[in-house]
Short mmCIF file of C-alpha atoms in Angstrom, two decimals:
data_model
loop_
_atom_site.label_atom_id
_atom_site.label_comp_id
_atom_site.label_asym_id
_atom_site.label_seq_id
_atom_site.Cartn_x
_atom_site.Cartn_y
_atom_site.Cartn_z
CA MET A 1 163.42 133.68 6.23
CA ARG A 2 160.87 131.18 4.90
CA ARG A 3 162.64 131.17 1.52
CA VAL A 4 165.91 130.18 3.21
CA LEU A 5 164.22 127.29 5.01
CA VAL A 6 162.56 126.02 1.82
CA ALA A 7 165.95 126.02 0.09
CA LEU A 8 167.57 124.13 2.96
CA TRP A 9 164.81 121.56 3.28
CA PHE A 10 164.43 120.73 -0.37
CA SER A 11 168.12 120.88 -1.26
CA LEU A 12 168.94 118.48 1.56
CA ALA A 13 166.22 116.10 0.39
CA VAL A 14 167.55 116.06 -3.17
CA THR A 15 171.21 115.58 -2.32
CA ALA A 16 170.55 113.05 0.39
CA GLY A 17 168.39 111.08 -1.96
CA ALA A 18 171.14 110.95 -4.55
CA SER A 19 173.80 109.90 -2.06
CA ALA A 20 173.67 106.13 -1.99
CA GLN A 21 175.45 103.18 -0.41
CA ILE A 22 177.37 103.55 2.84
CA CYS A 23 177.72 107.34 2.66
CA THR A 24 174.04 107.82 3.54
CA GLY A 25 173.16 104.39 4.87
CA PHE A 26 171.46 102.88 1.81
CA ALA A 27 171.99 99.37 0.45
CA THR A 28 174.91 99.01 -1.97
CA PHE A 29 174.33 99.23 -5.72
CA ASP A 30 176.05 95.85 -5.95
CA PHE A 31 172.71 94.39 -4.86
CA ALA A 32 170.55 96.29 -7.39
CA ARG A 33 171.10 99.32 -9.63
CA ALA A 34 167.75 101.03 -8.95
CA ARG A 35 165.64 101.80 -5.90
CA LEU A 36 162.53 103.72 -4.95
CA PHE A 37 162.31 105.87 -1.83
CA ALA A 38 159.80 107.84 0.22
CA ASP A 39 160.55 110.23 3.05
CA ALA A 40 158.89 112.56 5.51
CA ALA A 41 160.38 115.40 7.58
CA PHE A 42 158.89 117.54 10.35
CA SER A 43 159.73 120.69 12.30
CA SER A 44 157.74 123.05 14.48
CA ASN A 45 155.87 124.77 11.62
CA ARG A 46 156.27 122.69 8.44
CA GLU A 47 156.10 119.20 7.00
CA ARG A 48 157.67 117.67 3.90
CA TYR A 49 156.60 114.51 2.01
CA HIS A 50 158.70 113.33 -0.96
CA GLY A 51 159.12 110.26 -3.14
CA GLY A 52 161.45 109.36 -5.97
CA ALA A 53 163.92 107.00 -7.60
CA ILE A 54 167.70 106.49 -7.43
CA TYR A 55 169.92 104.78 -10.01
CA GLY A 56 173.63 104.10 -9.67
CA GLY A 57 176.61 102.01 -10.66
CA GLY A 58 180.21 101.63 -9.61
CA ARG A 59 180.92 105.34 -9.09
CA VAL A 60 178.26 107.72 -10.44
CA PHE A 61 174.65 107.84 -9.19
CA GLY A 62 171.65 110.12 -9.57
CA SER A 63 168.12 110.70 -8.34
CA VAL A 64 164.83 112.36 -9.25
CA GLU A 65 161.99 113.17 -6.89
CA VAL A 66 158.71 114.99 -6.42
CA GLY A 67 156.81 115.97 -3.31
CA MET A 68 155.06 118.57 -1.21
CA THR A 69 156.07 120.92 1.60
CA THR A 70 153.28 122.29 3.79
CA TYR A 71 153.25 125.30 6.10
CA THR A 72 150.48 126.66 8.32
CA THR A 73 148.73 128.40 5.43
CA GLU A 74 150.69 127.29 2.34
CA GLU A 75 151.40 124.19 0.27
CA TRP A 76 154.40 124.00 -2.06
CA LEU A 77 154.89 121.53 -4.92
CA ASP A 78 158.52 120.39 -5.22
CA TYR A 79 160.64 118.81 -7.96
CA GLY A 80 164.31 117.96 -7.89
CA ALA A 81 167.27 116.00 -9.25
CA GLY A 82 170.68 115.15 -7.87
CA LEU A 83 174.00 113.74 -9.05
CA GLY A 84 176.94 112.39 -7.08
CA VAL A 85 180.14 110.37 -7.07
CA GLN A 86 181.11 107.56 -4.71
CA LEU A 87 184.67 107.69 -3.34
CA GLY A 88 186.17 104.75 -1.50
CA PRO A 89 185.38 102.60 0.29
CA TRP A 90 188.28 102.66 2.74
CA ALA A 91 189.01 101.26 6.21
CA GLY A 92 188.26 97.66 5.36
CA ARG A 93 185.47 98.69 2.94
CA ARG A 94 183.54 100.34 5.78
CA LEU A 95 184.09 104.08 5.13
CA GLN A 96 182.73 105.97 2.12
CA LEU A 97 182.62 109.62 0.98
CA CYS A 98 180.11 111.00 -1.56
CA PRO A 99 180.36 114.55 -3.00
CA GLN A 100 177.10 115.60 -4.65
CA VAL A 101 175.15 118.43 -6.27
CA GLY A 102 171.42 119.05 -6.59
CA VAL A 103 168.92 121.31 -8.33
CA ALA A 104 165.32 121.85 -7.26
CA SER A 105 162.20 123.84 -8.08
CA SER A 106 159.26 124.74 -5.82
CA SER A 107 155.99 126.55 -6.55
CA SER A 108 152.88 127.71 -4.73
CA THR A 109 149.80 129.91 -5.23
CA SER A 110 148.68 132.13 -2.35
CA ASP A 111 145.10 132.76 -1.24
CA LEU A 112 145.38 136.23 -2.80
CA GLY A 113 146.12 134.74 -6.23
CA SER A 114 149.84 135.52 -6.48
CA ASP A 115 152.17 132.80 -7.79
CA HIS A 116 155.39 131.99 -5.94
CA SER A 117 158.26 129.98 -7.41
CA GLU A 118 161.80 129.19 -6.31
CA LYS A 119 164.89 127.62 -7.89
CA HIS A 120 167.55 126.09 -5.67
CA ILE A 121 171.04 124.74 -6.21
CA SER A 122 173.05 122.90 -3.60
CA ALA A 123 176.38 121.17 -3.08
CA GLY A 124 177.66 119.03 -0.27
CA VAL A 125 179.31 115.87 0.89
CA SER A 126 178.11 112.81 2.78
CA VAL A 127 180.20 110.39 4.80
CA GLY A 128 179.12 107.04 6.22
CA TYR A 129 180.66 104.20 8.17
CA SER A 130 179.43 100.61 8.18
CA LEU A 131 179.32 99.98 11.91
CA ARG A 132 177.90 96.48 11.68
CA ARG A 133 177.20 94.34 8.63
CA THR A 134 176.44 90.81 7.52
CA ARG A 135 175.79 89.35 4.08
CA THR A 136 172.23 90.74 4.02
CA THR A 137 172.10 93.48 6.71
CA GLN A 138 173.95 96.66 7.57
CA LEU A 139 173.96 99.37 10.26
CA ALA A 140 175.59 102.62 9.08
CA PRO A 141 175.71 106.02 10.85
CA THR A 142 176.03 108.94 8.41
CA ALA A 143 176.62 112.70 8.28
CA THR A 144 175.84 115.15 5.44
CA LEU A 145 177.17 118.71 5.14
CA LEU A 146 175.27 120.91 2.69
CA VAL A 147 175.36 124.52 1.43
CA SER A 148 172.62 125.93 -0.79
CA GLY A 149 171.21 129.06 -2.36
CA GLY A 150 168.82 130.11 -5.08
CA ARG A 151 166.38 132.66 -6.42
CA SER A 152 162.70 133.33 -5.79
CA LYS A 153 159.99 134.93 -7.96
CA VAL A 154 156.56 136.31 -7.09
CA SER A 155 154.06 136.98 -9.91
CA PHE A 156 150.97 139.09 -9.25
CA GLY A 157 148.57 140.72 -11.69
CA GLY A 158 150.62 141.93 -14.61
CA GLY A 159 153.98 142.12 -12.83
CA SER A 160 156.55 140.08 -10.98
CA ARG A 161 159.39 140.48 -8.49
CA SER A 162 162.53 138.36 -8.13
CA ALA A 163 165.08 138.13 -5.34
CA ASP A 164 168.11 136.07 -4.39
CA ILE A 165 167.78 133.53 -1.60
CA ASN A 166 170.55 133.96 0.93
CA SER A 167 173.09 131.14 1.05
CA SER A 168 172.84 128.89 4.09
CA GLY A 169 173.72 125.38 5.14
CA SER A 170 172.91 122.39 7.27
CA ILE A 171 174.40 119.27 8.76
CA ALA A 172 172.34 116.10 8.97
CA PHE A 173 172.97 112.96 11.01
CA GLY A 174 171.32 109.67 10.11
CA LEU A 175 171.39 105.98 10.96
CA GLY A 176 170.78 103.54 8.12
CA PHE A 177 169.19 100.16 8.90
CA GLN A 178 169.41 97.79 5.90
CA PHE A 179 167.37 94.57 5.85
CA ASP A 180 167.58 91.55 3.52
CA ARG A 181 169.54 93.53 0.86
CA GLN A 182 166.31 95.19 -0.28
CA ALA A 183 164.80 97.52 2.34
CA THR A 184 166.45 100.41 4.18
CA VAL A 185 165.06 102.67 6.92
CA ILE A 186 166.96 105.86 7.86
CA PRO A 187 165.87 108.11 10.76
CA SER A 188 167.66 111.47 10.77
CA ILE A 189 168.01 114.89 12.39
CA THR A 190 169.03 118.02 10.44
CA VAL A 191 170.53 121.12 12.09
CA PRO A 192 170.65 124.30 9.92
CA PHE A 193 173.25 127.05 10.14
CA GLY A 194 173.45 130.51 8.61
CA ALA A 195 169.65 130.96 8.82
CA LYS A 196 168.15 132.96 11.66
CA ARG A 197 165.48 131.33 13.85
CA ALA A 198 165.73 128.06 11.92
CA GLY A 199 165.01 124.97 14.02
CA SER A 200 166.04 121.36 13.76
CA THR A 201 164.18 118.95 11.47
CA TYR A 202 163.38 115.30 12.23
CA GLY A 203 162.94 112.90 9.33
CA ILE A 204 162.48 109.29 8.28
CA ARG A 205 163.29 107.72 4.89
CA PHE A 206 162.31 104.32 3.50
CA SER A 207 163.91 102.75 0.43
CA ILE A 208 163.37 99.50 -1.46
CA THR A 209 165.48 98.09 -4.30
CA LEU A 210 164.07 97.23 -7.74
CA GLY A 211 164.92 94.11 -9.73
CA SER A 212 166.88 91.05 -8.66
CA THR A 213 169.57 91.30 -6.02
CA ARG A 214 173.05 90.12 -6.89
CA ASP A 215 175.96 88.71 -4.92
CA SER A 216 178.19 91.36 -3.37
CA ASP A 217 181.45 91.47 -1.58
CA LEU A 218 179.72 93.26 1.31
CA ARG A 219 180.26 90.78 4.14
#
């Protein structure tokens, strides 16, 4: 059960980080090609803290990130990367769709000295709509559907044991607030499915662009 939740949490973080522009509420790449981000997510028995970078152009974009997921008695170190494609925009340049894929790795050492590691792969799609926008600001509600799976490994003494992580999914809803073309704040809620006894997760993400901003046709 815990392995399923780790896969969901980290896979969603990677793919959501890669999804840029309207589809997940971030500022457009027309303003700047690169941005840094930091996020935090919380549920009843775990916390996640991640940071990373996103780079994109007219269609293709990608991300890398590193962070930590903590449980009551465990801490996991996380790494990940994502890649996606921007489709649209449509509906007066307000609607955008972003298919994406992500890979991630997590590791931890227990108090008994055994090493735990997990590899995750995920695929999904994000959709966003620019509800209100001006030349420098934007308000965009978003939704992300994700499915993920992977494999875990436990090493102890001179042996090890591996197992598949059951496939599961989630749907996340966010609201992107963009300010002055450079800063974006996105509160979100994630609801898992296909995983027993998995609860909702509440998160917040902050992003800031790097380099000079440029004129855009976002008006």
